[in-house]
Coordinates of C-alpha atoms in Angstrom, one line a residue:
Chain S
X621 CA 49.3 124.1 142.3
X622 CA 53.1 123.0 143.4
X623 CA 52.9 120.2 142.5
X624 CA 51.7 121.3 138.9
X625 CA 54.7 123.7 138.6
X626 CA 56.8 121.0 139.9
X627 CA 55.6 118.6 136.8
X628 CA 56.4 121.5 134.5
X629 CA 60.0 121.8 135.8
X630 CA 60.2 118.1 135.5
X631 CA 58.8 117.8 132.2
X632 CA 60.9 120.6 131.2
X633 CA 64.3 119.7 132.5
X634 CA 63.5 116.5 131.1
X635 CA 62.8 117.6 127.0
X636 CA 66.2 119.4 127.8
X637 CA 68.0 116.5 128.6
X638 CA 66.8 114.7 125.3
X639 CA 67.2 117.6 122.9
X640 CA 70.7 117.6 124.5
X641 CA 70.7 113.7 124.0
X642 CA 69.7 114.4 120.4
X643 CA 72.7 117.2 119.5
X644 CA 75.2 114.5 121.0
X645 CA 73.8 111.7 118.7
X646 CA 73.9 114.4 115.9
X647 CA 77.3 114.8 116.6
X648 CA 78.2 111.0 116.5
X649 CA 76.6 110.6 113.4
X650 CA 78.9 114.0 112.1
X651 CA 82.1 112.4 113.9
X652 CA 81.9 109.2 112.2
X653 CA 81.7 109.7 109.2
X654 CA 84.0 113.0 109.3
X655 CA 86.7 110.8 110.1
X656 CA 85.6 108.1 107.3
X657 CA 85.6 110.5 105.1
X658 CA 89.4 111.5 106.2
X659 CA 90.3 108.0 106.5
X660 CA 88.8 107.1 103.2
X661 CA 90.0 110.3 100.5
X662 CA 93.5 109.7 98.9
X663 CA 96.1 111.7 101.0
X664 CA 96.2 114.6 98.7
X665 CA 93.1 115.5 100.3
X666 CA 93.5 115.5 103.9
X667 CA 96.4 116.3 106.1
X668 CA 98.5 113.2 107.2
X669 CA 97.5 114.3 111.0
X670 CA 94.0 114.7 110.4
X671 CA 94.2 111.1 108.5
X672 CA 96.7 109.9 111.7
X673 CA 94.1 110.5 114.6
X674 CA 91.0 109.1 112.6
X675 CA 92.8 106.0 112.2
X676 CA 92.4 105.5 115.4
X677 CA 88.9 105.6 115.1
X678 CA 88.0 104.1 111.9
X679 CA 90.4 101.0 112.0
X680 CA 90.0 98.3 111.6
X681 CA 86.2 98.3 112.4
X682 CA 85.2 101.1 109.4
X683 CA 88.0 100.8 106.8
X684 CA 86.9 101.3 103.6
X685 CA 87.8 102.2 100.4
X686 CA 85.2 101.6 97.6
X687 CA 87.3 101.5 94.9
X688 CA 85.5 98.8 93.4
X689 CA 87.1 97.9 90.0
X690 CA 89.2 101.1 89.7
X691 CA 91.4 101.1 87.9
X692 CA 89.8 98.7 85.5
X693 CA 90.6 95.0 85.5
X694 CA 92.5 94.4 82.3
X695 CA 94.4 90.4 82.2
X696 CA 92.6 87.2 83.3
X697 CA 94.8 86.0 85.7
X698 CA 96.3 82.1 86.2
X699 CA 98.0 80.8 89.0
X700 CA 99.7 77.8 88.2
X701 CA 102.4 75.7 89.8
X702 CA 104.5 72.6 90.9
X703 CA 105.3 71.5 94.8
X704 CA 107.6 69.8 95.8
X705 CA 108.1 67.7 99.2
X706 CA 111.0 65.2 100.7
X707 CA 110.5 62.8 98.3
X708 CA 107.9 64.1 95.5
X709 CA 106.5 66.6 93.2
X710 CA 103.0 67.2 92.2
X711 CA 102.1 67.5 88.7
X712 CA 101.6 71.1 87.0
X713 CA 98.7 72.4 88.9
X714 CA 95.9 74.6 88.1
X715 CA 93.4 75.7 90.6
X716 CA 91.0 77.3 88.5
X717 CA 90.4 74.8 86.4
X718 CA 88.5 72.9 89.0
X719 CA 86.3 75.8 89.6
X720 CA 86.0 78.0 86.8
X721 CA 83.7 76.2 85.1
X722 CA 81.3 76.1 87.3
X723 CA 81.8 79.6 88.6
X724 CA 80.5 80.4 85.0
X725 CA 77.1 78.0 85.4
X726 CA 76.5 78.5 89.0
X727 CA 76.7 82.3 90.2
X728 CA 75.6 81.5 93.8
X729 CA 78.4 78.7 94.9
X730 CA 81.8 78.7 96.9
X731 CA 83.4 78.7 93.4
X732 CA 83.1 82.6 92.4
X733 CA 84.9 83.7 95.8
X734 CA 87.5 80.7 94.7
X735 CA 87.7 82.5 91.3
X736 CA 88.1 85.8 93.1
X737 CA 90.3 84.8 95.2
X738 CA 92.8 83.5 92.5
X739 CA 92.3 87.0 90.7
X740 CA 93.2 89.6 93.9
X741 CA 96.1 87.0 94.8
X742 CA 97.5 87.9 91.2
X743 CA 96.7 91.1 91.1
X744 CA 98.7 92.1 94.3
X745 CA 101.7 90.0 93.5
X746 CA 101.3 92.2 90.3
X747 CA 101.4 95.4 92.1
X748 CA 104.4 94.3 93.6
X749 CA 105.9 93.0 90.8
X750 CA 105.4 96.5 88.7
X751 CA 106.5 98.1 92.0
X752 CA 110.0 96.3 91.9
X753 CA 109.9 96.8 88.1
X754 CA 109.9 93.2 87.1
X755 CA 109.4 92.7 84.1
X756 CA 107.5 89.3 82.4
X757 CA 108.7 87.0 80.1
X758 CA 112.1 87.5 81.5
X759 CA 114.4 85.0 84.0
X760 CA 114.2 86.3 87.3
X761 CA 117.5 87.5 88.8
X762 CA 118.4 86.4 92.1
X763 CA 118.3 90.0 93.8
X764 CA 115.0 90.6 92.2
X765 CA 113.9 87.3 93.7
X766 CA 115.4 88.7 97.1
X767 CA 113.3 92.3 96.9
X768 CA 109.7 89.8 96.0
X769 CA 110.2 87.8 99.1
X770 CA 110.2 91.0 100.9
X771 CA 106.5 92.1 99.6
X772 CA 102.8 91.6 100.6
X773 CA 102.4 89.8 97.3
X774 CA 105.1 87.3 98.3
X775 CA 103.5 86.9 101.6
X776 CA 100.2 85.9 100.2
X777 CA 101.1 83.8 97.3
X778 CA 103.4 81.5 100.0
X779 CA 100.1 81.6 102.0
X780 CA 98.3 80.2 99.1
X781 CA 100.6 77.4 98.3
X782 CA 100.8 76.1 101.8
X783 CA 97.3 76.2 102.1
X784 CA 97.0 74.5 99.0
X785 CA 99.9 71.6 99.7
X786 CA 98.0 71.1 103.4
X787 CA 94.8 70.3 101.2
X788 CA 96.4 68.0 99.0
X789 CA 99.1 66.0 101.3
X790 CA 98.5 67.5 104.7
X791 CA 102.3 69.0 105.0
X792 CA 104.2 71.9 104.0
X793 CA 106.1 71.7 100.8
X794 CA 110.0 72.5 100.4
X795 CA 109.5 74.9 97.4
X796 CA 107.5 75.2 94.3
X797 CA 107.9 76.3 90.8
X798 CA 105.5 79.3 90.1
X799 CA 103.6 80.8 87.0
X800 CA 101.6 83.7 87.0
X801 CA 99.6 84.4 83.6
X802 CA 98.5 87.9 82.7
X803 CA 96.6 87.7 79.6
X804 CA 95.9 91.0 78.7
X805 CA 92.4 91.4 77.1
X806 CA 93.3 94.9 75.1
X807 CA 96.6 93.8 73.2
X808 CA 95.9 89.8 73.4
X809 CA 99.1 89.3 74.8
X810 CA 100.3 86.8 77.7
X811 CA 102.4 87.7 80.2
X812 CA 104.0 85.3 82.6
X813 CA 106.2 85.6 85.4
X814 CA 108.7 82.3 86.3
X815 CA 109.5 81.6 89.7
X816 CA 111.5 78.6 89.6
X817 CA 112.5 77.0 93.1
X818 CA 109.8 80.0 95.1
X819 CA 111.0 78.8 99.0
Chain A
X1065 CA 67.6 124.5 115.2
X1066 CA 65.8 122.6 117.2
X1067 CA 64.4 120.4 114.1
X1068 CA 68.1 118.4 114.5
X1069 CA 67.8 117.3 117.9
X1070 CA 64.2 116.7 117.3
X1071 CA 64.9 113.9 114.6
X1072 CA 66.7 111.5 117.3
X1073 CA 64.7 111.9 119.6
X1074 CA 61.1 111.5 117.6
X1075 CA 59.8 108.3 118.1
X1076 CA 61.2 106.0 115.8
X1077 CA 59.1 105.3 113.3
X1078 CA 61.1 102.5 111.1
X1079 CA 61.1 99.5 113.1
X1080 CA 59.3 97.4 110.6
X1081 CA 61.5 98.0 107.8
X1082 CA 64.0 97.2 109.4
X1083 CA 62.9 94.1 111.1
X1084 CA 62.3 93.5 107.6
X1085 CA 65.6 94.1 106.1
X1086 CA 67.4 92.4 109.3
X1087 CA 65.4 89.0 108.8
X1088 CA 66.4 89.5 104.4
X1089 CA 69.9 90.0 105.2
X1090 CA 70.0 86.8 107.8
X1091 CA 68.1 84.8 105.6
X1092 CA 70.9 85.9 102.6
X1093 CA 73.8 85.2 105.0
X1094 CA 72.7 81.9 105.9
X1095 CA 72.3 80.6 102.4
X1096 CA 75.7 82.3 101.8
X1097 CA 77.7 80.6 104.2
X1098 CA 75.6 77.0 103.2
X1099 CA 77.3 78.0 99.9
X1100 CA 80.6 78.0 101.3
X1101 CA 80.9 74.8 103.5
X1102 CA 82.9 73.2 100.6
X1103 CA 85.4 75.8 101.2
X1104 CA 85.7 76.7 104.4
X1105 CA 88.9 74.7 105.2
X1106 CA 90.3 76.8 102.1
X1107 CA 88.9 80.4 103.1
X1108 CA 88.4 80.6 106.5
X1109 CA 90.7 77.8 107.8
X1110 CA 94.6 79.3 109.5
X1111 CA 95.8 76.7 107.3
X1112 CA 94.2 77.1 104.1
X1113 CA 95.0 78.8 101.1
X1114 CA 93.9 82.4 102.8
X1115 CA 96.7 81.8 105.4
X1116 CA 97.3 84.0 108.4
X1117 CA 98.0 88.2 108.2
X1118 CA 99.5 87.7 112.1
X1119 CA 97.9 88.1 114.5
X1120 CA 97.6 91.6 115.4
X1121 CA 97.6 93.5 119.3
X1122 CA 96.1 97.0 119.8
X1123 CA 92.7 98.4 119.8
X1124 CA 90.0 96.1 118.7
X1125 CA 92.4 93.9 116.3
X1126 CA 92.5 91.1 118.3
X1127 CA 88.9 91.3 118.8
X1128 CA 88.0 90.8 115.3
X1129 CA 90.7 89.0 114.2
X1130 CA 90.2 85.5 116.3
X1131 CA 91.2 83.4 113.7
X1132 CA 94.6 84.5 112.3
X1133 CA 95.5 83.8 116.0
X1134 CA 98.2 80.9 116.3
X1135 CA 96.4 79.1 118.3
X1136 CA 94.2 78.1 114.8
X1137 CA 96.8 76.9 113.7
X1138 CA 96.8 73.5 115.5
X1139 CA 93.0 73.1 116.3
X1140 CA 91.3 73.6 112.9
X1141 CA 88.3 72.8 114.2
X1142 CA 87.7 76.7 115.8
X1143 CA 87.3 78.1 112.4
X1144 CA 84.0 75.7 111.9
X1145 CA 82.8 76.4 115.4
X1146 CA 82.5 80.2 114.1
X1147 CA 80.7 78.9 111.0
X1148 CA 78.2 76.7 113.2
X1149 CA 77.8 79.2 115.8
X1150 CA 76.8 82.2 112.5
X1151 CA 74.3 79.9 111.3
X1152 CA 72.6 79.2 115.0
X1153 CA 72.5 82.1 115.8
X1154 CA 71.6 83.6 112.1
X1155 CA 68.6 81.0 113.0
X1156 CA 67.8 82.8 116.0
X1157 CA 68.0 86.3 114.6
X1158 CA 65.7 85.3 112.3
X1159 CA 62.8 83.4 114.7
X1160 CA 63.5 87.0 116.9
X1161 CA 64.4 85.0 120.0
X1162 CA 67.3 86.8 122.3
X1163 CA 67.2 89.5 119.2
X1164 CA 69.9 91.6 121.2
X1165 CA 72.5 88.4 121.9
X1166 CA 72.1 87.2 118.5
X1167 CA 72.5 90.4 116.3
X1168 CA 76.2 90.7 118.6
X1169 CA 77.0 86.9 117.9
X1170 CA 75.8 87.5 114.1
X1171 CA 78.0 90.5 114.0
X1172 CA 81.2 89.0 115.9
X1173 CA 80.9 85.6 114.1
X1174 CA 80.9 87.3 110.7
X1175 CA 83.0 89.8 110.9
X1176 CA 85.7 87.4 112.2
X1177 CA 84.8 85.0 109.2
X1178 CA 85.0 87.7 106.4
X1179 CA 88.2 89.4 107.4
X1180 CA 89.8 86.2 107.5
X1181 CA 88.5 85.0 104.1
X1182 CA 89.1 88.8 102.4
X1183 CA 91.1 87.5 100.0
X1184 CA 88.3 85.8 98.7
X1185 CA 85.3 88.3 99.1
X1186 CA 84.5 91.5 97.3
X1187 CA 82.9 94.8 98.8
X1188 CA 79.7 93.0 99.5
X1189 CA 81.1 91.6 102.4
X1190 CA 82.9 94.3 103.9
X1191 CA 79.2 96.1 103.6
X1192 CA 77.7 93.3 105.7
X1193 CA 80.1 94.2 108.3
X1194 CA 79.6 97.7 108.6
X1195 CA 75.7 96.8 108.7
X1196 CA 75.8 94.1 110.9
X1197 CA 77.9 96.3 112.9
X1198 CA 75.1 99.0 113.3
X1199 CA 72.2 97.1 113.1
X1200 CA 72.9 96.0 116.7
X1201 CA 72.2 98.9 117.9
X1202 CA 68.9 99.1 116.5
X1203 CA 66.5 97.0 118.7
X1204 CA 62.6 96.5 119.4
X1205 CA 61.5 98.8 122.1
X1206 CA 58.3 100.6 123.7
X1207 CA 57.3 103.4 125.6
X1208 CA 57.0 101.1 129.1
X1209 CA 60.9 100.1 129.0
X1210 CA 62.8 101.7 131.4
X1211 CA 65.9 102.6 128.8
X1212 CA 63.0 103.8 126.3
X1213 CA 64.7 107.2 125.6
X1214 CA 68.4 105.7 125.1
X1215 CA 67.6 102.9 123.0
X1216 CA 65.3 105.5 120.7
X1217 CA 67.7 107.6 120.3
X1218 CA 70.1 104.7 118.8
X1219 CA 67.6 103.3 116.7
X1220 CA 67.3 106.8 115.5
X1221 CA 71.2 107.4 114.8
X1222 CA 72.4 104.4 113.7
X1223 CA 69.3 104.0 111.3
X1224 CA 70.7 107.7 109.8
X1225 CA 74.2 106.1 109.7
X1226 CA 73.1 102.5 108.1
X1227 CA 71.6 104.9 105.4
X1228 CA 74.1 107.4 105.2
X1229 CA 76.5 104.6 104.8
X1230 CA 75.2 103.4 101.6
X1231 CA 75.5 106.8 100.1
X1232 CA 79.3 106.9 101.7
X1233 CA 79.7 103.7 99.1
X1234 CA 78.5 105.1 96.4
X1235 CA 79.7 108.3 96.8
X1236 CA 83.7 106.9 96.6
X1237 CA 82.9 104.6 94.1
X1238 CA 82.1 106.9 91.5
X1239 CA 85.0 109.4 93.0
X1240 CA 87.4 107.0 92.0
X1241 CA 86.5 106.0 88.8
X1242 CA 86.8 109.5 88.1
X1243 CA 89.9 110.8 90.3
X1244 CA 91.6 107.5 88.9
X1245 CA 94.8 107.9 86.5
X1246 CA 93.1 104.9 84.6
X1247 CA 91.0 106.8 81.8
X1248 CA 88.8 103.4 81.1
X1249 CA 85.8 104.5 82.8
X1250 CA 85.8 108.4 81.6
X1251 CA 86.1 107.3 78.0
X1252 CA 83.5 104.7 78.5
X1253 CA 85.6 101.4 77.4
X1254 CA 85.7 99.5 81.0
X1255 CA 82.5 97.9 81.5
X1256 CA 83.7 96.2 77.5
X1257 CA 87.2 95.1 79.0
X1258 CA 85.6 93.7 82.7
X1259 CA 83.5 91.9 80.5
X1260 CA 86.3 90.0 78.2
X1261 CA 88.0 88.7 81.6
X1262 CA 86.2 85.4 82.3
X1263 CA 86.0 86.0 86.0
X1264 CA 84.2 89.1 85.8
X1265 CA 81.9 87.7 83.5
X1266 CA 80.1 85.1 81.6
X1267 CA 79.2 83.8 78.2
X1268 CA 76.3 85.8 76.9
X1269 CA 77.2 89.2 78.6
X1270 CA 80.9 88.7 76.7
X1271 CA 79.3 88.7 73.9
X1272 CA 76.6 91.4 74.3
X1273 CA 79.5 93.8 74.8
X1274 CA 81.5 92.3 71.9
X1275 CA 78.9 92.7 69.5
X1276 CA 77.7 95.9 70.6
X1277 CA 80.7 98.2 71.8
X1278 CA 77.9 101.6 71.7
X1279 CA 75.9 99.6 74.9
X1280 CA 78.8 98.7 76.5
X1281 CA 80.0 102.3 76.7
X1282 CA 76.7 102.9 77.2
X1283 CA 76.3 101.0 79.7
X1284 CA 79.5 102.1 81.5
X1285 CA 78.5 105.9 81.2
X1286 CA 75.3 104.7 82.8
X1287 CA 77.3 103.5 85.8
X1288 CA 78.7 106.5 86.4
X1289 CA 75.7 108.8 86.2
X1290 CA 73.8 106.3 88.5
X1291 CA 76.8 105.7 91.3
X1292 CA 77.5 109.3 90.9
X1293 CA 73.5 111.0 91.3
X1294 CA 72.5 107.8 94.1
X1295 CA 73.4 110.0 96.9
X1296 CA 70.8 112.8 96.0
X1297 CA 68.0 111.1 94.3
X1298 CA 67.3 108.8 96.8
X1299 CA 66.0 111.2 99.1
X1300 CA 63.5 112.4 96.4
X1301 CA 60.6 111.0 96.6
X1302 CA 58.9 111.0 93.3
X1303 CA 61.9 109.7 91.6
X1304 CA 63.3 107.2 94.2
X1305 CA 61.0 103.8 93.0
X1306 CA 62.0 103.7 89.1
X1307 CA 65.4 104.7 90.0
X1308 CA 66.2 102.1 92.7
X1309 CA 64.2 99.5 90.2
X1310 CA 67.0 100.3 87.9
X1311 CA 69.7 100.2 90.8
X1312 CA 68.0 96.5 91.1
X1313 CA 68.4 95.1 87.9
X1314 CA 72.0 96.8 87.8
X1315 CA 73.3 94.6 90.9
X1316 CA 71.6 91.9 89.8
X1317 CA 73.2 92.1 86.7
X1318 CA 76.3 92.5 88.1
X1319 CA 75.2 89.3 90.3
X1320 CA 74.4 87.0 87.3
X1321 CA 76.3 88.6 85.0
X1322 CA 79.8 89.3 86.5
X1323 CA 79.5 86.6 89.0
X1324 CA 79.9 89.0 92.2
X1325 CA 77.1 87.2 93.7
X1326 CA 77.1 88.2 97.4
X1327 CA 78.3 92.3 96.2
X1328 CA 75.0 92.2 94.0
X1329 CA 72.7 90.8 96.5
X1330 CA 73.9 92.7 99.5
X1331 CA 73.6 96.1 97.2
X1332 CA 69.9 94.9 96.4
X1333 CA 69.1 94.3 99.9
X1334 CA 70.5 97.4 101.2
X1335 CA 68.0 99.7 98.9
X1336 CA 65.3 98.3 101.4
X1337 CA 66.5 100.6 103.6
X1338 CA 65.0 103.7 101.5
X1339 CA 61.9 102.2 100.9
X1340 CA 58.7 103.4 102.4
X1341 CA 56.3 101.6 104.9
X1342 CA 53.8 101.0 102.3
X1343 CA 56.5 99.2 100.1
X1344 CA 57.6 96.8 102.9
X1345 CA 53.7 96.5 103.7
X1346 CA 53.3 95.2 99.9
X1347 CA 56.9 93.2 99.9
X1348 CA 55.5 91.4 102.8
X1349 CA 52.4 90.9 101.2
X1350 CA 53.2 89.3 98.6
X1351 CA 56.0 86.6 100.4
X1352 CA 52.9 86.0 102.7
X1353 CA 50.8 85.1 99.5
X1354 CA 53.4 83.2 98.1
X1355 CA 53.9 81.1 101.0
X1356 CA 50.0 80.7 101.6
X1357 CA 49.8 79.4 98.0
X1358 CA 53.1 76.9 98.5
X1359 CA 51.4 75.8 101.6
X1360 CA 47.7 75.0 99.7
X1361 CA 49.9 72.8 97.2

């Protein structure tokens, strides 16, 4: 008989333990995304202390936004441009012409993340760009040239063209010549932004 | 009250749907990353065209940021020992051997690749992350192992989360499209405009759109009301199969179509997840019948 009664206790003590298992996994499951949620709603939404601590949490292992094509992609964007080392200069050079063609026959090769690539490359420099209140079709004045080399968009773009000179000569080049192309598909017009001598 | 508890701790009842979905998504990662050997110098590489963000200190940073350490910079081959070492163990993941070593590796390897290469990837990837992530928690066990009661109890809450996390995606995708200055997708025109930009699109749908600006709004309303109503009707049963068929030929769509390959696939793969046990039982049915007739050729 004791050691029936003794079972039960065990048994007992032991659905306890799991139910209490069970609320603490509840809670993870409430805690995770409560602070994805805080992490992931425009400020205006959350205090800048509740957004603060879940951070911590959420970054960099859960970041997300999920803005996925807001606001709505308007210009086809071109990179194209000239490098220049000791004692050369490449021709004018267009990456996406190399790949865009086949990024439109083949859906499933290495050329569509090329292609996409290209296009969030241009499309930071031209948050940065409207940031600064650049304007296109304009020459570039030397302190607006100074306040670019300070962004993200700068940053990325000089990524880029290293990366591109180490694939084509193996070295660093001095400085390029840089056009971005914005062709805006609502009012047909092209907008292109001239960096000359980009260091 | 007790009915919340009681859900973890249940025996869990899912294991072959998501064996099922694990073994898709390894079998879709591998062919991705075949896809990309041509450019891995250029997207994963420290010196490609991607570049380096720093290398960062604090929390898990360094962790999962391995290769915009400077140490890449001089020994390019580390960025194709991560590739390699994805695919191996994508290979073991796959045949189930060391299942719990190889969903990690699978996990770290890729999540190191992709946050290197965002520049080049879309939302597809960052989803493959987050499911990677919590798919190693959820692992084969039975009632004789000694951790029977833990490792139930995570398969239980990080299958909840894996789901929950795909209504989290649609959920903010539709928010901003509508919370969004940009009136384009409230007034129906964006779907017609992502369309007329070549890298978002293709031949024939340009000119589906162009021809016919009614199914392009259309089309783009449609979005909406589909994004926007995934997160409840879902979980209804009756209405879950024709709607996730349409959910199906939307990311394809937006695969073949618009180009976003890996988004479109990963989306597709993900509505496994909400299937039932007598859908995977026919899914596996028929790739079993399929490979029986391939094999009598």
């Amino acid at each position: 008989m004791n050691i029936l009664i003794a079972y039960k206790d065990n048994k007992e003590m032991e659905n306890k333990k799991k139910i209490w298992l069970g609320w603490l996994a509840f809670s993870f499951v409430i805690f995770h995304f409560a602070t994805i949620l805080i992490t992931t709603f425009p400020e205006k939404f959350t205090s800048p202390t509740a957004q603060k601590l879940s951070n911590y949490y959420v970054t960099p292992l859960f970041s997300q936004t999920w803005n996925m094509f807001t606001p709505c992609p308007l210009t086809q964007n071109t990179l194209k441009f000239k490098l220049y080392f000791d004692s050369e200069t490449t021709q004018l050079i267009v990456p996406s012409t190399n790949y865009s063609k086949y990024h439109s026959k083949y859906r499933f090769t290495h050329h569509g993340d090329l292609a996409v690539g290209e296009s969030n490359l241009l499309f930071w420099i031209q948050l940065d760009l409207d940031k600064l209140n650049i304007k296109p079709n304009r020459k570039l004045l030397q302190y607006q040239k100074d306040a670019f080399y300070k962004t993200r968009g700068y940053f990325l773009l000089k990524n880029y063209l290293s990366g591109y000179a180490n694939k084509i000569r193996r070295k660093k080049p001095i400085s390029a010549d840089v056009f971005l192309n914005y062709y805006n598909v609502v009012d047909k017009k092209l907008n292109t932004y001239t960096f000359l001598n980009l260091k | 009250m007790t009915s919340i508890p009681t859900y973890f701790i249940q025996d869990f009842k899912h294991w072959n749907k998501i064996d099922f979905f694990k073994r898709m998504l390894y079998v879709f990662l591998f062919f991705n990353t075949i896809t990309l050997l041509p450019a891995v110098n250029d997207i994963f590489g420290y010196n490609g065209l991607a570049g380096t963000k720093g290398f960062m200190w604090g929390g898990t940073k360094p962790f999962l940021n391995l290769l915009s350490h400077p140490i890449n910079h001089k020994h390019e081959w580390i960025h194709w020992l991560f590739v390699v070492g994805q695919l191996f163990f994508l290979v073991l993941g796959f045949f189930r051997i060391k299942p719990i070593l190889s969903s990690v590796f699978i996990w770290f390897l890729t999540v190191n690749l992709f946050l290197k290469g965002g520049l080049f990837f879309t939302g597809g990837e960052v989803l493959v992350n987050f499911m990677l992530f919590y798919l190693m928690f959820i692992q084969k066990t039975d009632k004789s192992a000694k951790n029977y009661d833990i490792q139930n109890i995570l398969n239980n809450t990080f299958y909840v989360i894996l789901l929950l996390q795909i209504c989290v995606l649609y959920f903010f995708s539709t928010f901003w499209k509508l919370y969004n200055p940009d009136p384009l997708w409230r007034n129906g025109m964006a779907m017609f405009y992502i369309s007329q930009i070549d890298t978002f699109s293709s031949g024939w749908l340009k000119a589906l759109f162009e021809n016919n600006l009614w199914l392009a709004k259309g089309v783009t309303y449609l979005v909406l009301i589909y994004q926007g109503s995934f997160s409840l009707i879902v979980w209804i049963k009756k209405l879950k199969i024709p709607f996730l068929i349409m959910g199906l030929i939307f990311h394809l769509t937006i695969s073949i179509g618009m180009g976003i390959f890996t988004f479109g696939i990963v989306m597709s793969l993900s509505y496994v997840l909400f299937l039932d046990q007598k859908h995977i039982e026919w899914m596996k049915k028929i790739g079993n019948k399929k490979s029986q007739n391939n094999l009598s050729y």
